[in-house]
Coordinates of C-alpha atoms in Angstrom, one line a residue:
M16 CA 11.3 -65.2 5.2
A17 CA 11.7 -63.2 2.0
R18 CA 14.6 -65.2 0.7
G19 CA 12.9 -68.5 1.2
E20 CA 9.6 -67.4 -0.3
G21 CA 11.5 -66.1 -3.4
A22 CA 13.2 -69.5 -3.9
E23 CA 9.9 -71.3 -3.6
Q24 CA 8.2 -69.0 -6.1
Y25 CA 11.1 -69.4 -8.5
T26 CA 10.9 -73.2 -8.3
A27 CA 7.1 -73.2 -8.8
T28 CA 7.5 -70.9 -11.8
L29 CA 10.2 -73.2 -13.3
L30 CA 8.0 -76.3 -12.9
A31 CA 5.0 -74.5 -14.4
T32 CA 6.8 -73.3 -17.5
T33 CA 8.7 -76.4 -18.3
V34 CA 8.0 -77.4 -21.9
K35 CA 8.5 -81.2 -21.5
P36 CA 6.5 -82.9 -18.9
M37 CA 8.7 -84.2 -16.2
K38 CA 8.2 -86.4 -13.2
T39 CA 9.3 -84.6 -10.0
E40 CA 9.6 -85.7 -6.5
I41 CA 9.5 -82.9 -4.0
K42 CA 11.4 -83.8 -0.8
A43 CA 10.0 -82.5 2.4
V44 CA 11.9 -79.5 3.7
K45 CA 13.3 -80.2 7.2
P46 CA 11.7 -78.1 10.0
K47 CA 14.0 -75.4 11.4
E48 CA 14.1 -77.2 14.8
Q49 CA 15.2 -80.4 13.2
R50 CA 17.9 -78.7 11.2
R51 CA 19.2 -77.1 14.5
D52 CA 19.3 -80.4 16.1
T53 CA 21.6 -81.6 13.4
Q54 CA 23.9 -78.7 14.3
K55 CA 24.3 -79.8 17.9
L56 CA 27.7 -81.2 18.8
S57 CA 28.1 -84.3 20.9
V58 CA 30.1 -84.3 24.1
W59 CA 32.7 -86.5 22.4
S60 CA 33.1 -84.0 19.5
K61 CA 33.5 -81.1 21.9
L62 CA 36.1 -83.0 24.0
C63 CA 38.1 -84.0 20.9
Y64 CA 38.0 -80.4 19.7
A65 CA 39.1 -79.2 23.1
I66 CA 42.0 -81.7 23.3
G67 CA 43.4 -80.2 20.1
G68 CA 44.1 -77.0 22.0
A69 CA 46.4 -78.7 24.5
P70 CA 49.6 -78.7 22.5
Y71 CA 49.7 -75.0 22.2
Q72 CA 49.4 -74.5 26.0
I73 CA 51.6 -77.4 27.0
T74 CA 54.5 -76.2 24.9
G75 CA 53.8 -72.6 25.7
S76 CA 53.9 -73.1 29.5
A77 CA 57.1 -75.2 29.3
L78 CA 58.8 -72.6 27.1
G79 CA 57.5 -69.7 29.2
F80 CA 58.5 -71.0 32.6
F81 CA 61.7 -72.8 31.7
L82 CA 63.3 -71.6 28.4
Q83 CA 65.1 -68.6 29.9
I84 CA 66.6 -70.6 32.8
Y85 CA 67.5 -73.4 30.4
L86 CA 69.4 -71.1 28.0
L87 CA 71.3 -69.5 30.9
D88 CA 72.0 -72.4 33.3
V89 CA 72.0 -75.4 31.0
A90 CA 73.0 -74.2 27.5
R91 CA 75.2 -71.7 29.3
L92 CA 74.5 -68.8 26.9
D93 CA 75.4 -65.2 27.8
P94 CA 72.4 -63.3 29.1
S95 CA 72.5 -60.9 26.2
Y96 CA 72.4 -63.7 23.7
A97 CA 69.5 -65.4 25.6
S98 CA 67.6 -62.1 25.5
I99 CA 68.1 -61.8 21.8
I100 CA 66.8 -65.4 21.3
L101 CA 63.7 -64.7 23.4
F102 CA 62.9 -61.3 21.9
V103 CA 63.5 -62.3 18.3
G104 CA 61.5 -65.6 18.8
R105 CA 58.5 -63.7 20.2
A106 CA 58.7 -61.0 17.5
W107 CA 58.9 -63.7 14.7
D108 CA 56.0 -65.6 16.4
A109 CA 53.9 -62.5 16.3
I110 CA 54.6 -61.8 12.6
T111 CA 53.8 -65.3 11.5
D112 CA 50.3 -65.2 12.9
P113 CA 48.6 -62.7 10.5
T114 CA 50.7 -64.2 7.7
V115 CA 49.5 -67.7 8.3
G116 CA 46.0 -66.4 8.9
F117 CA 46.0 -64.8 5.4
L118 CA 47.3 -68.0 3.8
V119 CA 44.7 -70.1 5.6
S120 CA 41.9 -67.7 4.5
R121 CA 43.0 -68.3 0.9
S122 CA 43.2 -72.1 1.3
K123 CA 40.8 -74.2 -0.8
W124 CA 38.4 -76.7 0.7
T125 CA 39.7 -80.3 0.6
G126 CA 38.3 -83.7 1.4
I127 CA 39.3 -83.3 5.1
G128 CA 38.3 -79.6 5.3
R129 CA 40.1 -76.3 5.0
M130 CA 41.8 -76.1 8.4
M131 CA 42.7 -79.7 9.0
P132 CA 45.4 -80.0 6.3
W133 CA 47.4 -77.2 8.0
I134 CA 47.0 -78.9 11.4
L135 CA 48.1 -82.3 10.1
C136 CA 51.0 -81.1 8.0
S137 CA 52.6 -78.8 10.6
T138 CA 52.5 -81.4 13.4
P139 CA 55.6 -83.5 12.6
F140 CA 57.8 -80.4 11.9
A141 CA 56.6 -78.8 15.1
V142 CA 57.5 -81.9 17.1
L143 CA 61.0 -82.1 15.6
T144 CA 61.9 -78.5 16.0
Y145 CA 60.5 -78.5 19.6
L146 CA 62.8 -81.4 20.5
L147 CA 65.8 -79.7 19.0
I148 CA 65.2 -76.6 21.1
W149 CA 65.9 -78.6 24.2
Y150 CA 69.0 -80.3 22.8
V151 CA 72.4 -78.8 23.7
P152 CA 74.6 -79.1 20.6
P153 CA 78.2 -80.4 21.2
F154 CA 79.8 -77.1 19.9
E155 CA 80.1 -73.6 21.3
E156 CA 80.4 -71.5 18.2
G157 CA 77.0 -71.2 16.4
K158 CA 75.1 -72.3 19.5
V159 CA 73.2 -69.0 19.5
I160 CA 72.2 -69.5 15.8
W161 CA 71.1 -73.1 16.7
Y162 CA 68.6 -72.0 19.3
L163 CA 67.5 -68.9 17.4
V164 CA 66.7 -70.9 14.2
F165 CA 64.9 -73.8 15.9
Y166 CA 63.0 -71.5 18.3
C167 CA 61.7 -69.5 15.3
L168 CA 61.0 -72.6 13.2
F169 CA 59.0 -74.1 16.1
Q170 CA 57.0 -70.9 16.6
S171 CA 56.2 -70.9 12.8
M172 CA 55.0 -74.6 12.9
L173 CA 53.0 -74.0 16.1
T174 CA 51.3 -71.0 14.4
C175 CA 50.5 -73.2 11.4
F176 CA 48.7 -75.5 13.9
H177 CA 47.1 -73.0 16.2
V178 CA 45.7 -70.4 13.9
P179 CA 43.7 -72.9 11.8
Y180 CA 42.7 -74.6 15.1
S181 CA 41.4 -71.3 16.5
A182 CA 39.5 -70.5 13.3
L183 CA 38.1 -74.1 13.4
T184 CA 35.6 -72.8 16.0
M185 CA 33.5 -71.3 13.2
F186 CA 33.5 -74.5 11.2
I187 CA 32.5 -77.1 13.8
S188 CA 28.9 -75.7 14.1
S189 CA 26.8 -72.8 12.9
D190 CA 25.0 -72.7 16.3
Q191 CA 26.4 -70.0 18.5
K192 CA 25.5 -71.8 21.8
E193 CA 27.3 -74.9 20.5
R194 CA 30.4 -72.9 19.7
D195 CA 30.4 -71.2 23.1
S196 CA 30.0 -74.6 24.7
A197 CA 32.9 -76.0 22.7
T198 CA 35.0 -73.0 23.5
A199 CA 34.4 -73.7 27.2
Y200 CA 35.5 -77.3 26.8
R201 CA 38.6 -76.0 24.9
M202 CA 39.5 -73.4 27.6
T203 CA 39.2 -76.0 30.3
V204 CA 41.5 -78.4 28.4
E205 CA 43.9 -75.6 27.5
V206 CA 44.3 -74.4 31.2
L207 CA 44.7 -78.1 32.1
G208 CA 47.4 -78.2 29.4
T209 CA 49.2 -75.3 31.0
V210 CA 49.1 -77.3 34.3
L211 CA 50.3 -80.4 32.5
G212 CA 53.2 -78.6 30.7
T213 CA 54.3 -77.0 34.0
A214 CA 54.0 -80.2 35.9
I215 CA 55.8 -82.4 33.3
Q216 CA 58.7 -80.0 32.9
G217 CA 58.8 -79.1 36.6
Q218 CA 58.7 -82.7 37.9
I219 CA 61.3 -84.1 35.4
V220 CA 63.8 -81.2 35.8
G221 CA 62.6 -80.4 39.4
G222 CA 66.0 -81.2 40.9
V223 CA 67.6 -78.4 39.0
S224 CA 68.5 -75.4 41.2
S225 CA 70.2 -72.2 40.2
C226 CA 71.6 -71.8 43.7
P227 CA 74.9 -73.5 44.4
T228 CA 75.1 -75.9 47.3
E229 CA 78.0 -75.3 49.7
P230 CA 80.3 -78.4 50.1
E231 CA 80.7 -80.0 53.5
N232 CA 84.5 -79.7 53.1
P233 CA 85.5 -76.3 51.8
N234 CA 88.9 -77.7 50.6
S235 CA 87.3 -80.4 48.4
T236 CA 87.2 -78.3 45.2
N237 CA 87.7 -81.1 42.8
I238 CA 84.7 -83.0 44.2
T239 CA 82.5 -80.0 43.8
V240 CA 83.6 -79.4 40.2
N241 CA 83.0 -83.1 39.3
T242 CA 79.6 -83.0 41.0
T243 CA 78.7 -79.9 39.0
I244 CA 79.7 -81.5 35.7
V245 CA 77.6 -84.7 36.4
S246 CA 74.7 -82.6 37.5
L247 CA 74.8 -80.5 34.3
E248 CA 74.8 -83.6 32.1
D249 CA 71.9 -85.1 34.1
T250 CA 70.1 -81.8 33.7
K251 CA 70.6 -81.8 29.9
R252 CA 69.1 -85.3 29.7
A253 CA 66.2 -84.3 32.0
Y254 CA 65.2 -81.4 29.7
L255 CA 65.5 -83.6 26.6
L256 CA 63.4 -86.3 28.3
A257 CA 60.7 -83.7 29.3
S258 CA 60.6 -82.4 25.7
G259 CA 60.2 -86.0 24.4
V260 CA 57.2 -86.6 26.7
I261 CA 55.6 -83.4 25.5
C262 CA 56.2 -84.2 21.9
I263 CA 54.4 -87.5 22.3
I264 CA 51.4 -85.7 23.9
Y265 CA 51.5 -83.2 21.0
V266 CA 51.1 -86.0 18.4
V267 CA 48.4 -87.8 20.4
C268 CA 46.3 -84.6 20.7
A269 CA 46.6 -83.8 17.0
A270 CA 45.5 -87.3 16.1
V271 CA 42.5 -87.1 18.5
L272 CA 41.5 -83.7 17.0
F273 CA 41.6 -85.1 13.4
L274 CA 39.8 -88.3 14.2
G275 CA 37.1 -86.8 16.5
V276 CA 36.2 -83.5 14.8
K277 CA 34.5 -83.1 11.4
E278 CA 35.0 -79.7 9.8
K279 CA 31.8 -78.5 8.2
K280 CA 31.8 -76.4 5.1
E281 CA 30.2 -73.0 5.6
S282 CA 26.7 -72.9 4.4
G283 CA 25.8 -70.2 1.9
C284 CA 29.4 -69.5 1.1
K285 CA 29.7 -68.0 -2.4
T286 CA 32.5 -69.5 -4.2
S287 CA 32.3 -66.8 -6.9
T288 CA 33.2 -64.1 -4.3
P289 CA 36.7 -62.8 -5.3
L290 CA 39.5 -63.3 -2.7
L291 CA 40.8 -60.2 -1.1
T292 CA 44.5 -59.4 -0.9
F293 CA 46.3 -59.3 2.4
C294 CA 46.1 -55.6 2.8
Q295 CA 42.5 -55.5 1.7
G296 CA 41.6 -58.3 4.2
L297 CA 43.5 -56.4 7.0
W298 CA 41.6 -53.2 6.1
V299 CA 38.3 -55.0 6.1
I300 CA 38.6 -56.5 9.6
M301 CA 40.4 -53.6 11.2
S302 CA 37.6 -51.3 9.9
H303 CA 35.1 -53.3 11.9
G304 CA 34.7 -51.2 15.1
P305 CA 33.7 -54.0 17.6
Y306 CA 36.7 -56.1 16.6
V307 CA 39.1 -53.2 17.2
K308 CA 37.6 -52.3 20.6
L309 CA 37.6 -55.9 21.7
V310 CA 41.2 -56.4 20.7
I311 CA 42.5 -53.2 22.3
G312 CA 40.6 -53.9 25.5
F313 CA 41.9 -57.4 25.8
L314 CA 45.4 -56.3 24.7
F315 CA 45.6 -54.2 27.9
T316 CA 44.1 -56.8 30.2
S317 CA 46.3 -59.5 28.7
L318 CA 49.4 -57.4 29.1
G319 CA 48.5 -56.9 32.8
F320 CA 48.0 -60.6 33.4
M321 CA 51.2 -61.5 31.4
L322 CA 53.2 -59.1 33.5
L323 CA 51.8 -60.8 36.6
E324 CA 52.4 -64.3 35.4
G325 CA 55.8 -63.7 33.8
N326 CA 57.2 -62.2 37.0
F327 CA 55.3 -64.2 39.6
A328 CA 57.9 -67.0 39.9
L329 CA 60.7 -64.4 40.5
F330 CA 58.4 -62.5 42.9
I331 CA 57.7 -65.7 44.9
T332 CA 61.4 -66.6 44.9
H333 CA 63.1 -63.2 45.7
A334 CA 60.4 -61.0 47.2
L335 CA 58.5 -63.6 49.3
G336 CA 61.3 -66.0 49.8
H337 CA 59.4 -69.2 48.9
R338 CA 62.1 -70.6 46.7
K339 CA 61.2 -74.2 47.2
D340 CA 57.5 -73.7 46.8
F341 CA 57.2 -71.6 43.6
Q342 CA 56.4 -74.6 41.3
N343 CA 53.6 -75.7 43.7
I344 CA 52.2 -72.2 43.9
L345 CA 52.1 -71.9 40.1
L346 CA 50.4 -75.3 39.9
V347 CA 47.8 -74.1 42.4
I348 CA 47.0 -71.1 40.2
M349 CA 46.5 -73.3 37.1
V350 CA 44.5 -75.9 38.9
S351 CA 42.2 -73.3 40.4
G352 CA 41.8 -71.8 36.9
T353 CA 40.9 -75.2 35.4
L354 CA 38.3 -75.9 38.0
T355 CA 36.5 -72.5 37.7
I356 CA 36.2 -72.4 33.9
P357 CA 32.9 -74.3 33.9
W358 CA 31.6 -71.8 36.5
W359 CA 32.6 -68.9 34.3
Q360 CA 30.8 -70.5 31.4
W361 CA 27.7 -70.7 33.5
F362 CA 28.2 -67.1 34.7
L363 CA 28.5 -65.6 31.2
T364 CA 25.5 -67.5 30.0
R365 CA 23.4 -66.3 32.9
F366 CA 24.6 -62.7 33.2
G367 CA 26.2 -61.9 29.8
K368 CA 29.8 -61.8 28.5
K369 CA 30.5 -58.2 29.3
T370 CA 29.4 -58.6 32.9
A371 CA 31.5 -61.7 33.2
T372 CA 34.5 -59.8 31.8
Y373 CA 34.2 -57.0 34.5
C374 CA 33.7 -59.5 37.3
G375 CA 36.4 -61.9 36.2
M376 CA 39.1 -59.3 35.6
L377 CA 38.5 -57.3 38.7
W378 CA 38.3 -60.3 41.0
A379 CA 42.1 -60.6 41.1
V380 CA 42.7 -56.9 41.9
P381 CA 42.2 -57.1 45.8
F382 CA 44.4 -60.1 46.0
M383 CA 47.1 -58.5 43.9
I384 CA 47.1 -55.6 46.4
L385 CA 47.1 -58.0 49.3
I386 CA 50.1 -60.1 48.2
V387 CA 52.4 -57.1 48.2
S388 CA 51.0 -55.3 51.2
I389 CA 51.6 -58.0 53.9
Q390 CA 54.7 -59.8 55.1
S391 CA 55.7 -63.0 53.5
H392 CA 53.5 -65.9 54.6
L393 CA 53.3 -69.2 52.8
V394 CA 49.6 -70.0 53.6
I395 CA 48.5 -66.6 52.4
S396 CA 50.5 -67.0 49.3
Y397 CA 48.6 -70.2 48.5
L398 CA 45.3 -68.6 49.2
V399 CA 46.1 -65.7 46.9
S400 CA 47.1 -68.2 44.3
V401 CA 43.7 -69.9 44.5
A402 CA 42.0 -66.6 44.1
A403 CA 44.3 -65.5 41.2
G404 CA 43.5 -68.7 39.4
V405 CA 39.8 -67.7 39.2
S406 CA 40.7 -64.5 37.2
V407 CA 43.2 -66.5 35.1
A408 CA 40.3 -68.7 34.1
A409 CA 38.2 -65.7 33.0
A410 CA 41.2 -64.3 31.1
F411 CA 41.5 -67.6 29.2
L412 CA 37.8 -68.1 28.5
L413 CA 36.2 -64.7 27.8
P414 CA 38.3 -63.4 24.8
W415 CA 37.8 -66.7 22.9
S416 CA 34.2 -66.7 23.8
M417 CA 33.6 -63.2 22.5
L418 CA 35.6 -63.4 19.3
P419 CA 32.9 -65.5 17.5
D420 CA 30.4 -62.8 18.4
V421 CA 32.5 -60.3 16.5
V422 CA 32.9 -62.6 13.5
D423 CA 29.1 -63.1 13.5
D424 CA 28.5 -59.3 13.7
F425 CA 30.9 -58.8 10.8
K426 CA 29.0 -61.4 8.7
V427 CA 25.7 -59.6 9.4
Q428 CA 27.2 -56.3 8.3
N429 CA 29.2 -57.8 5.4
P430 CA 27.2 -60.7 4.0
D431 CA 29.1 -60.7 0.7
V432 CA 32.5 -61.2 2.3
H433 CA 33.5 -64.8 3.1
G434 CA 36.4 -66.8 4.3
H435 CA 38.1 -64.3 6.6
E436 CA 37.5 -66.0 9.9
A437 CA 41.1 -67.0 10.3
L438 CA 42.2 -63.4 9.9
F439 CA 40.1 -62.3 12.9
Y440 CA 41.7 -65.0 15.0
S441 CA 45.3 -64.6 13.7
F442 CA 45.4 -60.8 14.2
Y443 CA 44.0 -61.3 17.7
V444 CA 46.7 -63.8 18.5
F445 CA 49.3 -61.4 16.9
F446 CA 48.4 -58.6 19.3
I447 CA 48.3 -60.9 22.3
K448 CA 51.8 -62.2 21.5
F449 CA 52.9 -58.7 20.9
A450 CA 51.7 -58.0 24.5
S451 CA 53.7 -61.0 25.7
G452 CA 56.9 -59.7 24.0
L453 CA 56.3 -56.3 25.4
S454 CA 55.8 -57.6 28.9
L455 CA 59.0 -59.6 28.6
G456 CA 60.9 -56.5 27.4
I457 CA 59.5 -54.3 30.2
S458 CA 60.3 -56.9 32.8
T459 CA 63.8 -57.5 31.6
L460 CA 64.7 -53.9 31.4
S461 CA 63.2 -53.1 34.7
L462 CA 65.1 -55.9 36.5
K463 CA 68.3 -54.9 34.7
F464 CA 67.9 -51.3 35.9
A465 CA 67.2 -52.5 39.4
G466 CA 70.5 -54.4 39.5
Y467 CA 69.3 -58.0 39.0
E468 CA 72.3 -60.4 38.9
T469 CA 71.7 -63.6 36.9
G470 CA 72.4 -66.8 38.8
K471 CA 72.6 -65.1 42.2
C472 CA 70.5 -66.5 45.1
S473 CA 70.1 -63.1 46.8
Q474 CA 69.2 -60.0 45.0
P475 CA 69.3 -56.3 46.0
E476 CA 66.4 -54.8 47.7
A477 CA 65.6 -52.7 44.6
V478 CA 64.9 -56.0 42.7
S479 CA 62.3 -57.0 45.3
L480 CA 60.6 -53.6 45.1
T481 CA 60.6 -53.8 41.3
L482 CA 59.1 -57.2 41.3
K483 CA 56.3 -55.9 43.6
V484 CA 55.6 -53.1 41.2
L485 CA 55.5 -55.5 38.2
V486 CA 53.0 -57.9 39.9
S487 CA 50.6 -55.4 41.4
P488 CA 50.4 -51.7 40.6
V489 CA 51.3 -51.9 36.9
P490 CA 49.0 -54.9 36.1
I491 CA 46.1 -53.3 38.0
V492 CA 46.4 -50.1 35.9
L493 CA 46.5 -52.0 32.7
I494 CA 43.5 -54.1 33.6
V495 CA 41.5 -51.1 34.5
V496 CA 42.4 -49.3 31.2
G497 CA 41.4 -52.5 29.3
L498 CA 38.1 -52.7 31.0
L499 CA 37.4 -49.0 30.2
V500 CA 37.9 -49.8 26.6
I501 CA 35.7 -52.9 26.8
M502 CA 32.9 -50.6 28.2
T503 CA 32.7 -49.1 24.7
Y504 CA 32.4 -52.5 23.1
P505 CA 29.0 -52.3 21.4
I506 CA 28.0 -56.0 21.2
N507 CA 25.8 -56.5 24.2
E508 CA 23.5 -59.5 24.8
E509 CA 20.6 -58.0 22.8
R510 CA 22.7 -57.3 19.8
R511 CA 24.4 -60.7 20.0
K512 CA 21.1 -62.5 20.1
G513 CA 19.8 -60.4 17.2
N514 CA 22.9 -61.3 15.1
R515 CA 22.4 -64.9 16.0
K516 CA 18.8 -64.8 14.8
L517 CA 19.7 -63.1 11.6
L518 CA 22.4 -65.6 10.8
E519 CA 20.1 -68.5 11.7
D520 CA 17.4 -67.1 9.4
L521 CA 19.9 -66.7 6.6
L522 CA 21.2 -70.2 7.2
D523 CA 17.6 -71.6 7.2
S524 CA 16.8 -69.6 4.0
D525 CA 19.9 -71.0 2.3
S526 CA 19.1 -74.5 3.4
E527 CA 15.5 -74.3 2.1
T528 CA 16.8 -72.9 -1.2
S529 CA 19.4 -75.7 -1.5
E530 CA 16.9 -78.4 -0.7
L531 CA 14.2 -77.1 -3.0
G532 CA 16.7 -76.8 -5.8
S533 CA 18.0 -80.3 -5.3
S534 CA 14.5 -81.7 -5.3
V535 CA 13.7 -80.4 -8.8

């Protein structure tokens, strides 16, 4: 290697031209294979790293599935106010991602790393604000401001946790295979976290029903009113209890991440490199073609799956009529996704990441067509849910597995630019959350135009038709468009392996230079 030979020649010249004799002890340079062995992560480290991703998914699934119904039926907010809270919260969440990513990229290295301080400091504030989201204040005026403020604050604190955690992938190992393996662990735990969040919230508040129960005696109005009041108070306590359980899990996961994962300082990082401004950093990463194509492609596919997932509960309830089984069907999807992530990890290793993307995303399409083409049948609904979970696993795993490849490609083409890993991840999360907010807006407007009536057990036929469109034709078109964009994504297996070899050679060269210099 040219760089290693130059370092050795420089060291030899320095020793030969030294005026005063000096006693030197040259340490043996570690073989390349031995240095790579030291980069391997233990199963325990990968597991601890993966557990750190659970809070994001647990809180996300609980908020995604239950916040809307909580604001309407428990906090008793007007639907227009509830929509404002959800829209503004999503928009604020999207804005904070690149902002936090920029701040993280400018953070200095500390004794516990560069990402860990963000994760540790944000955790107590995230737990407190999350708990207050699920608390119904004892006043009516200002209740909208209460939920809006604490929802936005929680999203900010969660971003301060998740953006550094996502970028931590690049700092737990310099070996690409180890990072891919750790990502697979992480995706498995995150899907499991989605299951856990849905299960905890669903089981604790599972007795809540938006449909009124007819009294046995039609004239017993007072009994009905009293029962409703008691039920509402019980429901408030149930939501608060569920949030408390999730907060405890949040703290435990953050502690496991901190105690079980050691953040490694990037080798060969030049501290003399000037930091770029936010606009300069944005321009640098958005000028990298592979990153732009990857983000646009997964933006469309994510929008399709988010439309499917966001409307699937309503679809099961109103279009298929499985009101009592929708929680179980959602759990089947998540469990199926959790169990198939290891298989997708093997598949992408064996056949390549782009091939895995095509197969994983297209797998759900026939079942999305089937579910809206046949009459309602509970067994078929469960079978479709199992099949849909397979694609959900691919949608979880593949973007996070391909992002490190883009970062590596950027490093190869821009060797003098350092410390911008967090920006790549934060802008990707920004666009995905933008897709989430867009899907929420499309769904809400479409159901409103179809005549959806909040709190009603039976909806017009137009609502059923709209839900079918939102869970089948529209997502399919978006998925196909996304895959067409990903076809232009230039980082294939050959280029990925070439980048990996170049970076490993650069790392080995820097290690040899450092060891030879320290031995003088």
